[in-house]
Short mmCIF file of C-alpha atoms in Angstrom, two decimals:
data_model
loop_
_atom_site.label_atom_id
_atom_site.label_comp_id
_atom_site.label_asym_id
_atom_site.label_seq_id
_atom_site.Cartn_x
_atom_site.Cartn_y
_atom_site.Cartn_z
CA UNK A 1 53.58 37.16 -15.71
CA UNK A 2 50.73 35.47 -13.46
CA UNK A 3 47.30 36.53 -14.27
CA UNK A 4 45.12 38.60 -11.51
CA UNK A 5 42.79 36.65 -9.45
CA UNK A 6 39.11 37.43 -10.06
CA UNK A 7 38.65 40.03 -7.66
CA UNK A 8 34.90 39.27 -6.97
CA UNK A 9 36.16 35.57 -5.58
CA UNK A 10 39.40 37.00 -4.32
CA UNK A 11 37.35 37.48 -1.51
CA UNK A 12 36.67 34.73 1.98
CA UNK A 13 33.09 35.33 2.24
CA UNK A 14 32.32 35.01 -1.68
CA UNK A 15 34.69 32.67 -2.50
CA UNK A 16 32.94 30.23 0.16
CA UNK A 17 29.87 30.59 -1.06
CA UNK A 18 30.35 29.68 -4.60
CA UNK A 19 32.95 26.77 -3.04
CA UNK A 20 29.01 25.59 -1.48
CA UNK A 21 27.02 26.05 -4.84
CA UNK A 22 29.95 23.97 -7.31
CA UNK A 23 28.98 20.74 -5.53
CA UNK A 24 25.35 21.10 -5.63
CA UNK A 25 22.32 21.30 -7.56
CA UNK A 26 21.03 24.58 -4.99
CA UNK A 27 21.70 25.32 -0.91
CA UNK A 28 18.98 27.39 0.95
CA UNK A 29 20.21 31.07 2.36
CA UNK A 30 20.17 29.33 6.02
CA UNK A 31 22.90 26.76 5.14
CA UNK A 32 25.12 28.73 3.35
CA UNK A 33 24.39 31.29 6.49
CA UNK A 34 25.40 28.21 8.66
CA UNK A 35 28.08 27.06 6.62
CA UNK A 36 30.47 30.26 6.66
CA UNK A 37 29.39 32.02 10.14
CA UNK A 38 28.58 34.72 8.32
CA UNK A 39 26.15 37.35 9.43
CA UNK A 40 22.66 37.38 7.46
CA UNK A 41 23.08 41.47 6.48
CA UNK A 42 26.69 40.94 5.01
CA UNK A 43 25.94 37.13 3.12
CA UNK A 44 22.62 39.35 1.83
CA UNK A 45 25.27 42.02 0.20
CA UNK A 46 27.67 39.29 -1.11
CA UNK A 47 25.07 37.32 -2.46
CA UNK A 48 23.83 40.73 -4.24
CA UNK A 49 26.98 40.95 -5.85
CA UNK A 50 27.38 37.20 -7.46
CA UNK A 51 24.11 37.86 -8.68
CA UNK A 52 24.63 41.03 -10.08
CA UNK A 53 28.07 39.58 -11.97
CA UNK A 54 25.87 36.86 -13.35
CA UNK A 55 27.27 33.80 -10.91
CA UNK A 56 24.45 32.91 -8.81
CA UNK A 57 20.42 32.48 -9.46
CA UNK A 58 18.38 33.51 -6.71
CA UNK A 59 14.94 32.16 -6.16
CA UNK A 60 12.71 33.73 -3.25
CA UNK A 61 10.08 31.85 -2.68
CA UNK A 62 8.09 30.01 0.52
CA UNK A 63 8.63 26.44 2.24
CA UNK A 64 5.08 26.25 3.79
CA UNK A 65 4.80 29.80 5.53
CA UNK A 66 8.24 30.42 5.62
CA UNK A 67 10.02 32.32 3.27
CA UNK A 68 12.85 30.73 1.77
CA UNK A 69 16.00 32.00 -0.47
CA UNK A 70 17.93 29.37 -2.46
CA UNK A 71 20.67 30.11 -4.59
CA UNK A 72 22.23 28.04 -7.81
CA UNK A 73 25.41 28.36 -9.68
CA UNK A 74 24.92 29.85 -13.22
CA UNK A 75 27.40 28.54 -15.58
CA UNK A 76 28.96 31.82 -15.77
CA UNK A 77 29.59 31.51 -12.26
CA UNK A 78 30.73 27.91 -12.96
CA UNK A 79 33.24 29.05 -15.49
CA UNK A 80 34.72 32.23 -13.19
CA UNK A 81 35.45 29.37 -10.21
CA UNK A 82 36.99 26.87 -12.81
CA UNK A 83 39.38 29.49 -14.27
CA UNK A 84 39.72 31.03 -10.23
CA UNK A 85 41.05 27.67 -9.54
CA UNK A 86 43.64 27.42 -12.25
CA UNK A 87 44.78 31.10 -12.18
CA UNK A 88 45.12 29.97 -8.11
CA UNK A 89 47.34 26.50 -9.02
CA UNK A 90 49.68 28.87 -11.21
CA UNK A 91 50.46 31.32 -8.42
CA UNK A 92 51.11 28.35 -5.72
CA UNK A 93 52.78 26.03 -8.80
CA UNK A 94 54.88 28.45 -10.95
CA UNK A 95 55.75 27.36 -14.17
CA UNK B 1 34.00 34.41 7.71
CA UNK B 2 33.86 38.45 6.38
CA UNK B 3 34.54 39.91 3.28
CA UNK B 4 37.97 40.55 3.17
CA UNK B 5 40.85 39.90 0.45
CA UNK B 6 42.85 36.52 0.93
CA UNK B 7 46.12 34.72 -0.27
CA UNK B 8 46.05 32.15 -2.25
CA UNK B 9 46.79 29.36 0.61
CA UNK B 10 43.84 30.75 2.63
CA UNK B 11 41.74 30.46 -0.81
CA UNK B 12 42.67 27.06 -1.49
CA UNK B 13 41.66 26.21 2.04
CA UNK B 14 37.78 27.70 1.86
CA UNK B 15 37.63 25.66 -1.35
CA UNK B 16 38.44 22.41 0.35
CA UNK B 17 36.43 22.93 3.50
CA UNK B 18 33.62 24.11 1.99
CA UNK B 19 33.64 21.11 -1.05
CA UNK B 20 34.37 18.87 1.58
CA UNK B 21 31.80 19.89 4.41
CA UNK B 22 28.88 19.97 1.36
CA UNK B 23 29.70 16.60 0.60
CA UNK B 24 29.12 15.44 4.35
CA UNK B 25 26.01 16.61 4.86
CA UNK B 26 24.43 15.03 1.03
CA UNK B 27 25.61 12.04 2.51
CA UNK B 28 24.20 12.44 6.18
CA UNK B 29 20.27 11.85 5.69
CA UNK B 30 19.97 8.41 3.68
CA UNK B 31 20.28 6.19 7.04
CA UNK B 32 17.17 7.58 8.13
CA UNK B 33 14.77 6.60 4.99
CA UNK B 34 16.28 3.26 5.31
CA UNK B 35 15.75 2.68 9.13
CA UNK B 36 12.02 4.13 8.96
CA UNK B 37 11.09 1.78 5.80
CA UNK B 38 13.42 -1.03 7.31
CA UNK B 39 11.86 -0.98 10.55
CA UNK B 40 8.00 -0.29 9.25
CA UNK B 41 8.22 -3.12 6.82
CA UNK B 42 9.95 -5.53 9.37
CA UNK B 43 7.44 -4.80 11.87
CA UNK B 44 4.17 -4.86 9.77
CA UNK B 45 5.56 -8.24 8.28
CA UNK B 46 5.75 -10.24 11.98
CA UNK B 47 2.41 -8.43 13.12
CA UNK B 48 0.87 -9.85 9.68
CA UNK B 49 2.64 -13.40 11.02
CA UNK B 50 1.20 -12.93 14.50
CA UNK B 51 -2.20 -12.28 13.28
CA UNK B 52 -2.01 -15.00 11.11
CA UNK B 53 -1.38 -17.50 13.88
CA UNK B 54 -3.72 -15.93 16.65
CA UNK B 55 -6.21 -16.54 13.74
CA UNK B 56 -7.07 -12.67 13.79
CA UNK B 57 -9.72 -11.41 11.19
CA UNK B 58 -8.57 -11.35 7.60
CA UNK B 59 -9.93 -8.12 7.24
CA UNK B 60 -7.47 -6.61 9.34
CA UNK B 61 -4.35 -8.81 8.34
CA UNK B 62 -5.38 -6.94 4.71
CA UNK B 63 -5.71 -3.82 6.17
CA UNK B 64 -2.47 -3.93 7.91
CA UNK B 65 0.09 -3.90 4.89
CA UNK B 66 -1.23 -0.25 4.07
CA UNK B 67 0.50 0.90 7.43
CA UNK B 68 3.47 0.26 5.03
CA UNK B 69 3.30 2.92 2.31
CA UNK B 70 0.90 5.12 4.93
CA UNK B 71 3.93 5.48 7.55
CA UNK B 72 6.56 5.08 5.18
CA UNK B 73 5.13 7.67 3.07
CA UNK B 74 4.54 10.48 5.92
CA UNK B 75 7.60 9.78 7.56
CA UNK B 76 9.36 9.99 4.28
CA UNK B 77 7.69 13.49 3.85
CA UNK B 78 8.60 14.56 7.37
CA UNK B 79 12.28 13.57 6.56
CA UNK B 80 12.30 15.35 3.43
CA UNK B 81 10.60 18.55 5.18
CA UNK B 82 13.07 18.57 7.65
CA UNK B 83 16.19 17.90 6.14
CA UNK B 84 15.04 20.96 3.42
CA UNK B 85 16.76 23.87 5.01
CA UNK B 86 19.57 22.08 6.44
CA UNK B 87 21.23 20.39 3.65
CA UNK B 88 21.82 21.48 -0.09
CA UNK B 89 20.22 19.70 -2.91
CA UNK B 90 22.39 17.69 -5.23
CA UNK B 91 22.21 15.58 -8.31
CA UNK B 92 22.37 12.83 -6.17
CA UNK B 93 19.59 13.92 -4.06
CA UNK B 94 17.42 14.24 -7.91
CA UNK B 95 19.06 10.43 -9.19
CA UNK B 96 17.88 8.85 -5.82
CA UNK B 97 14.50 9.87 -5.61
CA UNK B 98 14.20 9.44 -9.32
CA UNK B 99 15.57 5.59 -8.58
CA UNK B 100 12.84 5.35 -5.87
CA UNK B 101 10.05 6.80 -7.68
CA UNK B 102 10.60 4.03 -10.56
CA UNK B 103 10.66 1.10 -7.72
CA UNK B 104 7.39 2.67 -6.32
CA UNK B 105 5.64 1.92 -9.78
CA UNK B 106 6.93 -1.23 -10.33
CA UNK B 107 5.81 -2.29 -6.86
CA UNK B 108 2.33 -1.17 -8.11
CA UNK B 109 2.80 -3.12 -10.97
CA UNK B 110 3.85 -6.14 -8.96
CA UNK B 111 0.68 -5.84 -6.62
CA UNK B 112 -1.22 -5.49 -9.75
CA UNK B 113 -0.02 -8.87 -11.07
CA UNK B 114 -0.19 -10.39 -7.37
CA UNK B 115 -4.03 -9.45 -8.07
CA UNK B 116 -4.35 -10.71 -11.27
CA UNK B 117 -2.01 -13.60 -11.85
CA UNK B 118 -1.56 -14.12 -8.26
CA UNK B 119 2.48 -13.62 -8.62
CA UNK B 120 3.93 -13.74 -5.31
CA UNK B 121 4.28 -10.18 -3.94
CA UNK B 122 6.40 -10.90 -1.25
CA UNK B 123 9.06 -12.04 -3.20
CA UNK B 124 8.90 -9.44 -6.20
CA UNK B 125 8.59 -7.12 -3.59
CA UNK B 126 11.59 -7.92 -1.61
CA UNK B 127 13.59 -8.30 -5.22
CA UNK B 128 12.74 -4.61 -6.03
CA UNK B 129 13.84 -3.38 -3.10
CA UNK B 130 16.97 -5.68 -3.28
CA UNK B 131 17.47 -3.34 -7.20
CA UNK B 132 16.85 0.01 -5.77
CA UNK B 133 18.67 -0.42 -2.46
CA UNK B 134 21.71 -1.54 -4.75
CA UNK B 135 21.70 1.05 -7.11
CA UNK B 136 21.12 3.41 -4.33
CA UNK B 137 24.27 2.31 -3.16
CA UNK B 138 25.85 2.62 -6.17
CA UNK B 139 24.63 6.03 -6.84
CA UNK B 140 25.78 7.47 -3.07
CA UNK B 141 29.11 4.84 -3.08
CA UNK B 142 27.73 3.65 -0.01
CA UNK B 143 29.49 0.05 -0.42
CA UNK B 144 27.52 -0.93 2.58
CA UNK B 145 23.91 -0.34 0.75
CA UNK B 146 25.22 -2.57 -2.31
CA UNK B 147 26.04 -5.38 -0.19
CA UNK B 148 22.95 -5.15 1.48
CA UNK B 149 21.11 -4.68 -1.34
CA UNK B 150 23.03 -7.84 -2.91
CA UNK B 151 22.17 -9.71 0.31
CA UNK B 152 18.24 -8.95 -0.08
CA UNK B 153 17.76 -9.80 -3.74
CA UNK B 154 19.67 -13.28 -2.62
CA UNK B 155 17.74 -13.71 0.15
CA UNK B 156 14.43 -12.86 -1.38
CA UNK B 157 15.24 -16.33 -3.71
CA UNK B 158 14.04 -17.82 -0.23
CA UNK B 159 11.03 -16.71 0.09
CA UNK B 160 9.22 -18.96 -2.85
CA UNK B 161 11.09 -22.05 -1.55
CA UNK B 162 11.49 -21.31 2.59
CA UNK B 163 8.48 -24.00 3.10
CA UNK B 164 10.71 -26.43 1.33
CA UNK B 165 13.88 -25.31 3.31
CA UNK B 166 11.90 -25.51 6.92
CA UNK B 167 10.42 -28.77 6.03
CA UNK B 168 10.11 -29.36 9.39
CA UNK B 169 8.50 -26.40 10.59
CA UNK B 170 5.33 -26.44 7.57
CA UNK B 171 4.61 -29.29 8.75
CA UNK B 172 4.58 -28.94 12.67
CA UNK B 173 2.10 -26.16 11.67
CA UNK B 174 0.14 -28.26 9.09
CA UNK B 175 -0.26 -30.53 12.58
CA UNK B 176 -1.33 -27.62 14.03
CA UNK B 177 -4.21 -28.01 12.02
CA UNK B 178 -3.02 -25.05 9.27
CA UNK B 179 -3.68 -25.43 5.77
CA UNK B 180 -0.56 -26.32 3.54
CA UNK B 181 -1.04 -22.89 1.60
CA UNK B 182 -1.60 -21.05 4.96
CA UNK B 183 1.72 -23.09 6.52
CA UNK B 184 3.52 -21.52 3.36
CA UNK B 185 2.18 -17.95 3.78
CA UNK B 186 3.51 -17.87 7.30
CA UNK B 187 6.74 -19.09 6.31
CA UNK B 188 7.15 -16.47 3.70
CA UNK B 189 6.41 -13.96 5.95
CA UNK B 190 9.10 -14.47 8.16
CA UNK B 191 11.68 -14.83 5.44
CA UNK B 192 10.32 -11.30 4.20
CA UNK B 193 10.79 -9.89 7.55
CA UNK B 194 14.56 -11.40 7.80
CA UNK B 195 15.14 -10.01 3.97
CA UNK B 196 14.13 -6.48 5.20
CA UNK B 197 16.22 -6.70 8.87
CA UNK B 198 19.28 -7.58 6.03
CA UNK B 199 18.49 -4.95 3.57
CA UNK B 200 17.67 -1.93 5.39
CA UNK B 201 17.44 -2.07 8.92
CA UNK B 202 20.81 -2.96 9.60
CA UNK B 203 22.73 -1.05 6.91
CA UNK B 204 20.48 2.29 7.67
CA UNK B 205 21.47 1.56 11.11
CA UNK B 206 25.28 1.72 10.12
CA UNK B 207 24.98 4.71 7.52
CA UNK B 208 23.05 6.22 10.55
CA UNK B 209 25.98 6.07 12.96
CA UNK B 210 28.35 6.69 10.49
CA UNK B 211 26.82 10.34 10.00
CA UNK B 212 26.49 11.11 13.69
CA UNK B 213 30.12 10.10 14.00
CA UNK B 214 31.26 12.35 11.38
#
């Protein structure tokens, strides 16, 4: 019997965005933004909700007199996409 | 991209695009810091050689090398300022400037003993820069920056001894009516300028192109 996928990655948008934060130390709102295509309204609620599940760190702060939003992956958030990726190689590599 | 449920081929797929595209743009920026201190060193190096020979005031042969950490410096900050929002911050990013940040001391250590001990500058300079451009190539796997890097540390050997390998030249310029120790200076110079067209100019002109081709 194959395990469920993680519902809150089993998703494009999410699952991109934590793809983005597992090679690097943090990415600013406007690449990720950049990155996916994604609208700035809907990566704002998906962002929300890998925070909220304890994935992603959010820092608001300023770049000069800009604001500026950076995200990091939490090692919660590390852990969820490590065991996302082998519940994923068991459904396309059945024992 | 929205937020909708996806198989497991389409998941794979954001995974790899998304690792892979991150990884391109870490990579895209380190041309540039090589090309601006490349070029700035190169150029201040052959002014300081012009000077020298058009017999300019010493006062402002001195003065010149601080266009050297003044431009390099702000045009360092500029890059870094600009290249904030559109690329992500890695551990590479944090080992490179770290790298940097330990050559920048031991330069000031090095001019500190050129003061004191009168060591030769130019060549512990150019052999610093010969060990960080290395291990910056090491660190980003930029084979290109190693051998560079390799070359300059080499090449930097030269500088102490290029009066002895252009024999001829020191002393056309000793007939000139140069000192022996000025006739030595000017060769050095040169060499330095050659060791930083090897080092940096030309491979930040290849990682350059490299990342506008990708």
């Amino acid at each position: 019997m194959l395990k469920p996928l993680n519902p809150l990655l089993h998703s494009e948008l999410r699952l991109a965005i934590v793809s983005i934060l597992v090679g690097v130390e943090e990415a600013d709102f406007v690449y990720i933004r950049k990155e996916t295509g994604a609208t700035a309204g809907n990566l704002s609620v998906q962002i929300d909700k890998l925070q909220k599940a304890g994935y992603i760190d959010v820092d608001k702060g300023f770049r000069g007199k800009m604001p500026r939003t950076t995200c990091r992956l939490t090692e919660v958030g590390r852990k969820a996409f490590s065991d996302y990726v082998e519940t994923l190689r068991e459904y396309i590599e059945p024992r | 991209m929205r937020e909708q449920q996806i198989d497991e081929h389409r998941s794979l797929e954001i995974i790899s695009k998304m690792i892979a595209d991150t990884s391109a743009h870490i990579d895209n920026e380190s041309g540039k810091y090589f090309l601006l201190w490349g070029y700035t060193t190169v150029i201040v190096s052959l002014f300081e050689y012009v000077a020298q020979l058009l017999h300019l005031p010493m006062h402002l042969c001195l003065w010149a090398w601080w266009l050297i950490p003044i431009v390099g410096g702000i045009g360092t900050l500029i890059l870094n300022r600009r290249a904030g929002v559109a690329r992500p911050k890695s551990y590479v990013d944090r080992s490179i400037s770290a790298v940097w940040m330990v050559f920048g001391l031991s330069f000031g250590m090095a001019f500190i003993a050129a003061l004191v001990y009168g060591a030769n500058i130019l060549f512990l300079t150019a052999m610093l820069m010969g060990m960080g451009t290395v291990i910056t190539g090491k660190i980003c796997q930029h084979r290109v920056l190693t051998v560079a890097g390799i070359a300059g540390m080499v090449l930097s050997l030269l500088i102490p001894a290029g009066h002895l390998l252009l024999r001829e030249y020191a002393t056309a310029l000793r007939e000139s009516g140069i000192t022996h120790v000025e006739a030595i200076y000017y060769i050095e110079l040169v060499i330095f300028a050659v060791v930083f067209l090897v080092m940096m100019v030309i491979p930040g002109h290849i990682l350059y192109n490299r990342a506008r081709h990708a």
